[in-house]
CSV table of C-alpha atoms and ligand atoms in Angstrom, one decimal:
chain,number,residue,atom,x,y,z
A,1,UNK,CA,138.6,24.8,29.7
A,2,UNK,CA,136.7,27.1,31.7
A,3,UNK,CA,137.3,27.2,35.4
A,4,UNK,CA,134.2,28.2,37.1
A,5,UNK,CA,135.8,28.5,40.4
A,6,UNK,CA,138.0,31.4,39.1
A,7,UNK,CA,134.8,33.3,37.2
A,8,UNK,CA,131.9,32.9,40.0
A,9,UNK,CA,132.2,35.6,42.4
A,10,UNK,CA,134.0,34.2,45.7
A,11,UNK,CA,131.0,35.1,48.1
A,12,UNK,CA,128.5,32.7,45.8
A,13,UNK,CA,131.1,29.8,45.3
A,14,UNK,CA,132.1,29.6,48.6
A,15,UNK,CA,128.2,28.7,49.4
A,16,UNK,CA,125.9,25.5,49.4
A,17,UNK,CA,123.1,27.7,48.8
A,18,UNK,CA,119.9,28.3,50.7
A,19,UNK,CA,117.3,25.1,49.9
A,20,UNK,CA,113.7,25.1,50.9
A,21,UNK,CA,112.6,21.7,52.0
A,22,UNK,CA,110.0,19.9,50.0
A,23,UNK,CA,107.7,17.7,51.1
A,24,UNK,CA,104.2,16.5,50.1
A,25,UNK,CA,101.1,15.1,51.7
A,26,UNK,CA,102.8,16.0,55.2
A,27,UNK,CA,101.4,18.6,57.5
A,28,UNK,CA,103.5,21.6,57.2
A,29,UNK,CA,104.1,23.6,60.4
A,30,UNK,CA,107.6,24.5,58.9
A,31,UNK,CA,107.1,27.6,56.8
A,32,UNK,CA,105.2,30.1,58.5
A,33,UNK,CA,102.5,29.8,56.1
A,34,UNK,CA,98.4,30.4,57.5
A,35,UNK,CA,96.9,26.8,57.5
A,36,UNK,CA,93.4,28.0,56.0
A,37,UNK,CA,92.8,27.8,52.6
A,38,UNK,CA,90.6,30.0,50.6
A,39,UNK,CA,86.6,28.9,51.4
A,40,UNK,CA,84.7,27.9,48.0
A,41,UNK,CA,82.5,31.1,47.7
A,42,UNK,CA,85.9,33.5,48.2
A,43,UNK,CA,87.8,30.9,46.3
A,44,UNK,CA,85.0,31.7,43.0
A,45,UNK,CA,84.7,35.2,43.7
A,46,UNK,CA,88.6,35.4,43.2
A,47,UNK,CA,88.7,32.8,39.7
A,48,UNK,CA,85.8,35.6,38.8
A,49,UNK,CA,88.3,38.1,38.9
A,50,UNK,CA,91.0,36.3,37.7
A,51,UNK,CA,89.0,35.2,34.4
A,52,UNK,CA,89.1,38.9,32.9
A,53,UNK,CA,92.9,39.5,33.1
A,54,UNK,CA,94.9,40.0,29.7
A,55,UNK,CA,97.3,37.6,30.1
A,56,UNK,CA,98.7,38.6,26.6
A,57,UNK,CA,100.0,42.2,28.0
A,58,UNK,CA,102.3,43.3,30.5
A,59,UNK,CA,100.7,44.3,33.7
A,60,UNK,CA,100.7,47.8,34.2
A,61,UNK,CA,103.8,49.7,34.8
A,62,UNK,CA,104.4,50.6,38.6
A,63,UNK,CA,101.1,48.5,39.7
A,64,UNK,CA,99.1,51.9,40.2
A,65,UNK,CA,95.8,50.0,41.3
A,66,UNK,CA,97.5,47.9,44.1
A,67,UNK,CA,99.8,50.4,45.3
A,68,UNK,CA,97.0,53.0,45.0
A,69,UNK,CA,94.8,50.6,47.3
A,70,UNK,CA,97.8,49.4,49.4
A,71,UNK,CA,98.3,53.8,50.0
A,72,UNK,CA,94.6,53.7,51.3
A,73,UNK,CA,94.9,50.8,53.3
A,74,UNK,CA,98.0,52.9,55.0
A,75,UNK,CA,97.2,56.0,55.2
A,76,UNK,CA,100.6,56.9,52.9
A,77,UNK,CA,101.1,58.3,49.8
A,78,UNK,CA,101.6,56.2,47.0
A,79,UNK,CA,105.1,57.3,46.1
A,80,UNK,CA,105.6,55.6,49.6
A,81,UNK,CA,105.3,52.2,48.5
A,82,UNK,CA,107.0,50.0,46.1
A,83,UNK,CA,106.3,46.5,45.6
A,84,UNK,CA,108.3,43.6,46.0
A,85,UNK,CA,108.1,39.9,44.2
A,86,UNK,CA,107.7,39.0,47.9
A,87,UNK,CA,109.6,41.0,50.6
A,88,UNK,CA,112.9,39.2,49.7
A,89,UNK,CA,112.9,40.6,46.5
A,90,UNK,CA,112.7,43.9,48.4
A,91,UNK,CA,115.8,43.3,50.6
A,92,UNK,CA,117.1,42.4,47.5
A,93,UNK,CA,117.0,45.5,45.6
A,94,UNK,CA,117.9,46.8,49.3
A,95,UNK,CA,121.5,45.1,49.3
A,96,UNK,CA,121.8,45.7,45.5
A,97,UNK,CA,121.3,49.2,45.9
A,98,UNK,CA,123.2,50.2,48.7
A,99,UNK,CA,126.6,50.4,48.8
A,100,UNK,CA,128.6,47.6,49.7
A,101,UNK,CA,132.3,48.0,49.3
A,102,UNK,CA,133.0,50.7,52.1
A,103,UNK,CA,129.9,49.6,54.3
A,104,UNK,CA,127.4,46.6,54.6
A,105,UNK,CA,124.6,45.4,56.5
A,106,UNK,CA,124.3,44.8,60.2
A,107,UNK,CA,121.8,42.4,62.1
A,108,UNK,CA,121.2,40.9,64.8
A,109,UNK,CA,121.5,36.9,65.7
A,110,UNK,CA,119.8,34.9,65.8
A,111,UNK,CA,117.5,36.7,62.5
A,112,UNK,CA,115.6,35.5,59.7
A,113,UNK,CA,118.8,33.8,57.7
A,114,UNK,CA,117.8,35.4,54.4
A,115,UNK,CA,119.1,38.8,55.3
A,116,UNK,CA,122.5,37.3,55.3
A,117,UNK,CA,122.5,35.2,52.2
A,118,UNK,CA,121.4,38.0,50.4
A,119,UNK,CA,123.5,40.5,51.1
A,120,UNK,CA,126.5,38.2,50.7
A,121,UNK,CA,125.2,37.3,47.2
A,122,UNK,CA,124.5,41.2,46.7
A,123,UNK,CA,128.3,41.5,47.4
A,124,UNK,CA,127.8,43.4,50.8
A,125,UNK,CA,129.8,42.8,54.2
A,126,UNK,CA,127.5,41.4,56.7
A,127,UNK,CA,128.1,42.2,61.0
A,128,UNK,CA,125.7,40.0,62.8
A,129,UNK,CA,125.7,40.8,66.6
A,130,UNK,CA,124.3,37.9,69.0
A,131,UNK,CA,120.6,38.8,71.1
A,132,UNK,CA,121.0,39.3,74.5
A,133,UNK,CA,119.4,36.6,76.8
A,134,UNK,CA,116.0,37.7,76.3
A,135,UNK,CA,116.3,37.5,72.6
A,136,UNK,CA,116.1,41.3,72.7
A,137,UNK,CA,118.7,43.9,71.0
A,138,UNK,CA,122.1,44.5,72.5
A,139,UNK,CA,122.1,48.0,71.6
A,140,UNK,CA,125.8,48.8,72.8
A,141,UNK,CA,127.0,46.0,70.9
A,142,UNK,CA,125.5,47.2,68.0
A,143,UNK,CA,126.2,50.8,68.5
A,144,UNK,CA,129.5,49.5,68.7
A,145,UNK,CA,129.6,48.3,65.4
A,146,UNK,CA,128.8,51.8,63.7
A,147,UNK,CA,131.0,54.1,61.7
A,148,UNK,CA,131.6,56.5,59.8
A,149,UNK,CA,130.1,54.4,57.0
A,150,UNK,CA,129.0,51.1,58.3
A,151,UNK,CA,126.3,49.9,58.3
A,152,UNK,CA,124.7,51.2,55.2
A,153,UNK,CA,121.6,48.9,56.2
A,154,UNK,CA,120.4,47.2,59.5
A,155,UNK,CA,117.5,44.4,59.1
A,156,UNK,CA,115.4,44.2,62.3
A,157,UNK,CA,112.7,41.3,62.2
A,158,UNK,CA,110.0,42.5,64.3
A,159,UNK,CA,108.4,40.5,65.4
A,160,UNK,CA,112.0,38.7,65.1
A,161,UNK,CA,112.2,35.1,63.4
A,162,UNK,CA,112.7,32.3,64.8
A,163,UNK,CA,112.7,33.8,68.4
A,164,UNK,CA,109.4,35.1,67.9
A,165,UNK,CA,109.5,37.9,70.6
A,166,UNK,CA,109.4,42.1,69.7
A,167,UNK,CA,112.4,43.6,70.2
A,168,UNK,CA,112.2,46.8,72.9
A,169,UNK,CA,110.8,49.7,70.8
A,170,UNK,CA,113.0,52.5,72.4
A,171,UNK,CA,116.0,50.4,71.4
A,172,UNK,CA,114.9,50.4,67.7
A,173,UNK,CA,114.5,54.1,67.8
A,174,UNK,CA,117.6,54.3,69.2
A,175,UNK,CA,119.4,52.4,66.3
A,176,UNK,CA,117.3,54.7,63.9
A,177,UNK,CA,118.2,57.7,65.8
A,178,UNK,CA,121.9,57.3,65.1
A,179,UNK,CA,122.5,55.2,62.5
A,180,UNK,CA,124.4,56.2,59.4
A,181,UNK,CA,122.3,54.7,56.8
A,182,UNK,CA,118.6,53.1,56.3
A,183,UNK,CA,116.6,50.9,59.5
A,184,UNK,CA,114.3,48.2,57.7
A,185,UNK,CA,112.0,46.5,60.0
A,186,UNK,CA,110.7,43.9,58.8
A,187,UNK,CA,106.7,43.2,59.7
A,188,UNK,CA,106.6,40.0,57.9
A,189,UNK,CA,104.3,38.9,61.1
A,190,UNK,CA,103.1,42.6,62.3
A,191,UNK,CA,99.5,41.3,61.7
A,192,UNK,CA,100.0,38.5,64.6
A,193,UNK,CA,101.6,41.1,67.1
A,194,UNK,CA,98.8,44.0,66.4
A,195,UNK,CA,102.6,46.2,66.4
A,196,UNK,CA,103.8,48.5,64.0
A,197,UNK,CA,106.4,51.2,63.3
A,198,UNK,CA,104.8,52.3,60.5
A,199,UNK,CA,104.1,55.4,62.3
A,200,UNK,CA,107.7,56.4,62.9
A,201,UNK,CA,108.6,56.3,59.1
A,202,UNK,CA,106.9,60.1,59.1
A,203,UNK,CA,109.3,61.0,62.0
A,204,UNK,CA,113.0,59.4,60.5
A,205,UNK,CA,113.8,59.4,57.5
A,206,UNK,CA,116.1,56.5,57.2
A,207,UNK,CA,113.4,53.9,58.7
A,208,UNK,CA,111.8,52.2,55.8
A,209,UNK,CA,109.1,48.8,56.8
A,210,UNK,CA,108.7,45.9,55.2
A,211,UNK,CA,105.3,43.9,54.7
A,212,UNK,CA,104.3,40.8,52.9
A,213,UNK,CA,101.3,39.1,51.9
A,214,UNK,CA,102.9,35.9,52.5
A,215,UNK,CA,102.3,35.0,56.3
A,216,UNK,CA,98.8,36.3,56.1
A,217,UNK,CA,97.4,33.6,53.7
A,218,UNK,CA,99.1,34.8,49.9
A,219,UNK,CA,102.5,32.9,50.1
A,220,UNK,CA,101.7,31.6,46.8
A,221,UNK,CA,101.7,35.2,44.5
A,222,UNK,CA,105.1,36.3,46.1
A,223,UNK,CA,103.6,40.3,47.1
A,224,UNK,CA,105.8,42.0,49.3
A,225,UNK,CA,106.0,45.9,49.7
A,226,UNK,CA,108.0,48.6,51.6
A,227,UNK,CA,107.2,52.0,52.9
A,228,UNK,CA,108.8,55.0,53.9
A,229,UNK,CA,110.5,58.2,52.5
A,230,UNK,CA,110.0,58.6,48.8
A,231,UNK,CA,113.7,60.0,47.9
A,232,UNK,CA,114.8,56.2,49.4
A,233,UNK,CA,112.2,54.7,47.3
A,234,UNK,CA,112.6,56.1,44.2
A,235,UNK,CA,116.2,55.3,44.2
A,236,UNK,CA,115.5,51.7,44.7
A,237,UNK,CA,112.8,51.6,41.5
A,238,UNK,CA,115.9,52.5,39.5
A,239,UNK,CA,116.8,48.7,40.6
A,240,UNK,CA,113.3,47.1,40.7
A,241,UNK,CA,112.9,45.3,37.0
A,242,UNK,CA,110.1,46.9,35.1
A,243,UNK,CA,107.7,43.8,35.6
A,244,UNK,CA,108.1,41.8,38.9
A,245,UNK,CA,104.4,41.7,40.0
A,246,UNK,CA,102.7,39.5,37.8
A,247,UNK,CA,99.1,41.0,36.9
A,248,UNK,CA,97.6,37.6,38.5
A,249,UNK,CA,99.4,37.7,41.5
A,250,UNK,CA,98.4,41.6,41.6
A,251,UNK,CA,95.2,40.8,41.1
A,252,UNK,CA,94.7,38.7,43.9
A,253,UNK,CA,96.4,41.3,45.9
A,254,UNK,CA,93.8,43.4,45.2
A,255,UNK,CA,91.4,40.8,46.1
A,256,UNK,CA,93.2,40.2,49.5
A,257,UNK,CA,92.3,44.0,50.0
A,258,UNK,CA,88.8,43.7,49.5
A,259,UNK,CA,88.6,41.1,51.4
A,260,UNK,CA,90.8,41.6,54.6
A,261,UNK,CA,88.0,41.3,56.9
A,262,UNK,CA,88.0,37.6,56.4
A,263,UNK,CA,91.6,37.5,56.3
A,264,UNK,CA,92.1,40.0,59.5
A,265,UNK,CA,89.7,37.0,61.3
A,266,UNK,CA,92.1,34.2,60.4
A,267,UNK,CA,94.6,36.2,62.3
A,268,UNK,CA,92.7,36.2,65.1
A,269,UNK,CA,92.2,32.6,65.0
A,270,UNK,CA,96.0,31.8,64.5
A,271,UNK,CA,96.6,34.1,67.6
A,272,UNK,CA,94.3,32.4,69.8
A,273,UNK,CA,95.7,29.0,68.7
A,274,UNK,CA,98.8,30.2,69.1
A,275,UNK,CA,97.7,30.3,73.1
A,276,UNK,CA,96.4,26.8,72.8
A,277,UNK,CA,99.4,25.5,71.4
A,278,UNK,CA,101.5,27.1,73.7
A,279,UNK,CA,100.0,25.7,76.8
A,280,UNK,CA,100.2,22.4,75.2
A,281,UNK,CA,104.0,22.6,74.4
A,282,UNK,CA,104.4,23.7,78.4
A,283,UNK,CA,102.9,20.6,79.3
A,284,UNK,CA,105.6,18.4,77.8
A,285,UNK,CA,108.0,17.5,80.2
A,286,UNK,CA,111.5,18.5,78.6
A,287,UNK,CA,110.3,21.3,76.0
A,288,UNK,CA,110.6,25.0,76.6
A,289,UNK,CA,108.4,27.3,74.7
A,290,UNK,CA,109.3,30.9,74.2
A,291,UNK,CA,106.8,33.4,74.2
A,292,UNK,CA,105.7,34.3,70.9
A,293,UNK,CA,103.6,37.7,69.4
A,294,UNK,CA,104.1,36.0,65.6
A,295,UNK,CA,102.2,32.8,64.1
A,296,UNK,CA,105.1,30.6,65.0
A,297,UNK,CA,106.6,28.8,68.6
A,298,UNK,CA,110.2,28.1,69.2
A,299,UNK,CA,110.9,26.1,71.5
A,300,UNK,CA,113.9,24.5,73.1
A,301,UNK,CA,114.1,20.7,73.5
A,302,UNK,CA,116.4,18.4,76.5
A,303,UNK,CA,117.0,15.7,73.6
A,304,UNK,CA,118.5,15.5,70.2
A,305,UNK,CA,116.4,18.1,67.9
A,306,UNK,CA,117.6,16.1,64.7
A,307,UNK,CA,116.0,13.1,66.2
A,308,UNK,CA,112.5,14.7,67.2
A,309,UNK,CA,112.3,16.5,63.5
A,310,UNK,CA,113.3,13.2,62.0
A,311,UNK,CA,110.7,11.2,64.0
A,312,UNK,CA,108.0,13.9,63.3
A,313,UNK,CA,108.9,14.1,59.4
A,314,UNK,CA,108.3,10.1,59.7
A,315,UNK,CA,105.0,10.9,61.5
A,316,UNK,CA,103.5,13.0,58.5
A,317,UNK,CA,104.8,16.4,60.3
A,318,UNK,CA,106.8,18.8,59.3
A,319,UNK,CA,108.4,21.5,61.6
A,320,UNK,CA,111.7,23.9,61.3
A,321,UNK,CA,114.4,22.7,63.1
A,322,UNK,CA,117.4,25.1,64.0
A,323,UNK,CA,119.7,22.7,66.2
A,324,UNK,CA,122.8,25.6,65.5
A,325,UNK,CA,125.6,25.7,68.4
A,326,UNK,CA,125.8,27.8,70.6
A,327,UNK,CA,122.4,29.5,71.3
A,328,UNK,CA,119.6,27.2,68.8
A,329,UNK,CA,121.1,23.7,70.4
A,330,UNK,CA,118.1,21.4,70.0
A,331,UNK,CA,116.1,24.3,69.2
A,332,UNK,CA,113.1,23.9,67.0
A,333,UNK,CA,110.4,26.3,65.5
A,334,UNK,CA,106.7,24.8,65.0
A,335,UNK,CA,104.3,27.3,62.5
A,336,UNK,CA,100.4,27.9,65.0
A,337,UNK,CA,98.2,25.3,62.5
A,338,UNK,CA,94.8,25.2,62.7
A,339,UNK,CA,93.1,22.7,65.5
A,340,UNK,CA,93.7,19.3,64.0
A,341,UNK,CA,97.1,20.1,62.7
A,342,UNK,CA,98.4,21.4,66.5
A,343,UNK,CA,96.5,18.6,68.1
A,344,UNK,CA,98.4,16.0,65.3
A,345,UNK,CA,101.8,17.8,66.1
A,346,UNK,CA,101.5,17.9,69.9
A,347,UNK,CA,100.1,14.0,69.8
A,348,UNK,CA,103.6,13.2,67.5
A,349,UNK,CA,106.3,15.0,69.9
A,350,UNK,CA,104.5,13.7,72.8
A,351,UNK,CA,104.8,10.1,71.3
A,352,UNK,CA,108.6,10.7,70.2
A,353,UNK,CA,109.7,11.7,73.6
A,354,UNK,CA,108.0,9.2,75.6
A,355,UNK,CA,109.8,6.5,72.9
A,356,UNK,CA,113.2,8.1,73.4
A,357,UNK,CA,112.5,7.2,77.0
A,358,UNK,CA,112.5,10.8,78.7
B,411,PLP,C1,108.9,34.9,55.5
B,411,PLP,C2,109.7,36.1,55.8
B,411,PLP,C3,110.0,37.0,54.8
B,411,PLP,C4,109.8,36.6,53.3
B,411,PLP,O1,108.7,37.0,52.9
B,411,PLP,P1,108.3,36.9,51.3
B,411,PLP,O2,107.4,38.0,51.1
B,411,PLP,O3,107.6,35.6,51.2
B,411,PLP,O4,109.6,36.9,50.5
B,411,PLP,C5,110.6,38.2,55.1
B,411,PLP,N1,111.0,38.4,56.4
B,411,PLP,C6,110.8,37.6,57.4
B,411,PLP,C7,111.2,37.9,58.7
B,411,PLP,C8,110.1,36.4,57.1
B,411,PLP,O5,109.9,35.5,58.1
C-alpha cells in the first residue's frame, strides 16, 4: 500500500491548497479583473487576427514578436524580458530557481498570498515581516532579517495587494541597496498608480519588475513578463518550459499592444471610478476605506466581514473578503467596477448594514 503522506513533500501535504472561488452570473468585484469587455469592432479586429494562427505548430520559440514589441514598448532590450504564463508563473520559475535550502524569500504582510504558497511549494523558507501602521515597509525589521545568505528573494507588491497603498520608494531602494540576492517588484497594478521602478533596473542589478496583462483587461491569456539584468534572466530561461505562451494568447498580446490607447483609457476610467467609489464607501457609517493608487479598495468594516460577504454573495455580488486576525479583522477588498456595478455594490452593503441594525 502506498502511503502518500510519507512520498508528498511535507511543505505540499501539510496544505489545503490555494482555491479560487467560482461563481457565475454574480458581479465580480473579487478578482481584480477590468470590468470592460472587449467593444464589437476591437472584439472582430482581434478574431481577424486570431483566424490566421497555425494552431497545428508550436508557437515560436522564445516569443520573438511579443517580446520584440514588449522591448519597444519599454525602452529595454529584448534579452531583458522573458515571459511568463501569467506573472505567477514568473515567481514561479523565481522560487524554482533560486536557491532554497541555505536562504529563502522574504515579504512583507500583509502581501499578495501567492508569493507565499509558491515558494513553500518551490521548497523555499519564507520570512514575512508585518507593515507598519501605514501599510508601509518596516525597513529595520526587514533589514533585520538579512544575512549572509537570506533572503535569496524579496517580493514587494507595488502598488501592494490588498492594502492598495505604494510603499515609500527610498525604502525600496534601500532594500535593493543591500540586499544579498534579487528585489522583484511586482507592478501587477503600475498602470493604475502611473508609478514605476522600471527605471532603477539600469541602476541595480539585483532589481528585476514584474508586469502582467492580467489587471489591465487580458486575465483570460495568462501573459505576464519580467524585466531587468539579462545574466538574471537568462538563468531563469534555463527553468522556463520551452512553450508556455500559447501562440493565441501571444497573439492577443500583440493585439493588446497595438491597441493600448484604448486600453490606457480604460485605466483612466477605473482610476476615476475608483474616486467615485471611494467617496461612496466614506459615506457609510461603519466602513473605513483606505486610500488606494491600484484598481481595488480595502476597506475595514465595525461588523462581522463573513456576514457582509455572505449577504452580498446572496445579493448577486461578489467581493474579497480577508477577515485574518490580527491586522485584516473584518477587512474586505472590493475590485473599482464600472458605474452600474459600484452603484449595485454600494446599494448591497448599504442595505446589509442598515439590516444588521448598525
Ligand atoms: C493578480 C496578481 C498577480 C498575478 O498575475 P497573473 O499574471 O494573473 O498571474 C501577481 N501579483 C499581484 C500582486 C497580483 O495582484
Amino acid at each position: 500500500m502506498m502511503i502518500l503522506k510519507d512520498l508528498v513533500a511535507d511543505a505540499i501535504y501539510q496544505q489545503n491548497g490555494y482555491k479560487a472561488p467560482v461563481h457565475s452570473g454574480a458581479i465580480k468585484m473579487d478578482a481584480n479583473e477590468n470590468p470592460f469587455g472587449l467593444q464589437q469592432p476591437l472584439k472582430r479586429k482581434l478574431m481577424e487576427e486570431l483566424k490566421n494562427i497555425e494552431l497545428n505548430r508550436y508557437p515560436e520559440a522564445g516569443n520573438p514578436e511579443l517580446r520584440a514589441k514588449l522591448a519597444n514598448y519599454y525602452d529595454v532590450n529584448q534579452d531583458r524580458i522573458m515571459l511568463g504564463n501569467g506573472s505567477d508563473e514568473l515567481i514561479q520559475i523565481l522560487c524554482l530557481t533560486m536557491k532554497g535550502k541555505v536562504s529563502g524569500v522574504l515579504v512583507p504582510c500583509p502581501t499578495f498570498v501567492m508569493y507565499k504558497i509558491i515558494a513553500v511549494n518551490a521548497g523555499q523558507k519564507v520570512a514575512e515581516v508585518p507593515l507598519d501602521e501605514n501599510f508601509d515597509l518596516n525597513l529595520d525589521a526587514m533589514l533585520g532579517k538579512f544575512g549572509a545568505d537570506f533572503p535569496s528573494l524579496i517580493f514587494l507588491s507595488y502598488p501592494n495587494s490588498p492594502t492598495g497603498n505604494l510603499f515609500d520608494r527610498d525604502k525600496i531602494e534601500t532594500l535593493i541597496k543591500k540586499a544579498p540576492g534579487l528585489v522583484i517588484v511586482d507592478e501587477a497594478y503600475g498602470a493604475f498608480s502611473g508609478q514605476t521602478l522600471l527605471d532603477l533596473t539600469e541602476k541595480y542589478d539585483n532589481l528585476l519588475i514584474l508586469k502582467t496583462l492580467s489587471k489591465l483587461g487580458m486575465a483570460s491569456i495568462r501573459l505576464g513578463f519580467i524585466l531587468g539584468n539579462p545574466e538574471v534572466v537568462a538563468e531563469l530561461n534555463k527553468v522556463r518550459l520551452p512553450y508556455n505562451i500559447n501562440s493565441l494568447s501571444q497573439q492577443t498580446a500583440i493585439f493588446f499592444l497595438n491597441n493600448i490607447d484604448e486600453f490606457d483609457r480604460q485605466v483612466d476610467d477605473i482610476v476615476q471610478r475608483r474616486e467615485e467609489l471611494f467617496i461612496g464607501l466614506k459615506k457609510i457609517a461603519g466602513i473605513s476605506p483606505y486610500p488606494s493608487r491600484a484598481n481595488f479598495i480595502y476597506f475595514s468594516c465595525n461588523f462581522d466581514s463573513d456576514r457582509i460577504y455572505e449577504s452580498l454573495a446572496a445579493q448577486g455580488v461578489m467581493v474579497k473578503n480577508l477577515n485574518q486576525p490580527p491586522r485584516m479583522t473584518n477587512c474586505m477588498r472590493v475590485t473599482v467596477g464600472n458605474h452600474h456595478e459600484n452603484e449595485t455594490f454600494l446599494k448591497a452593503l448599504q442595505k446589509v448594514i442598515s439590516e444588521q441594525g448598525a
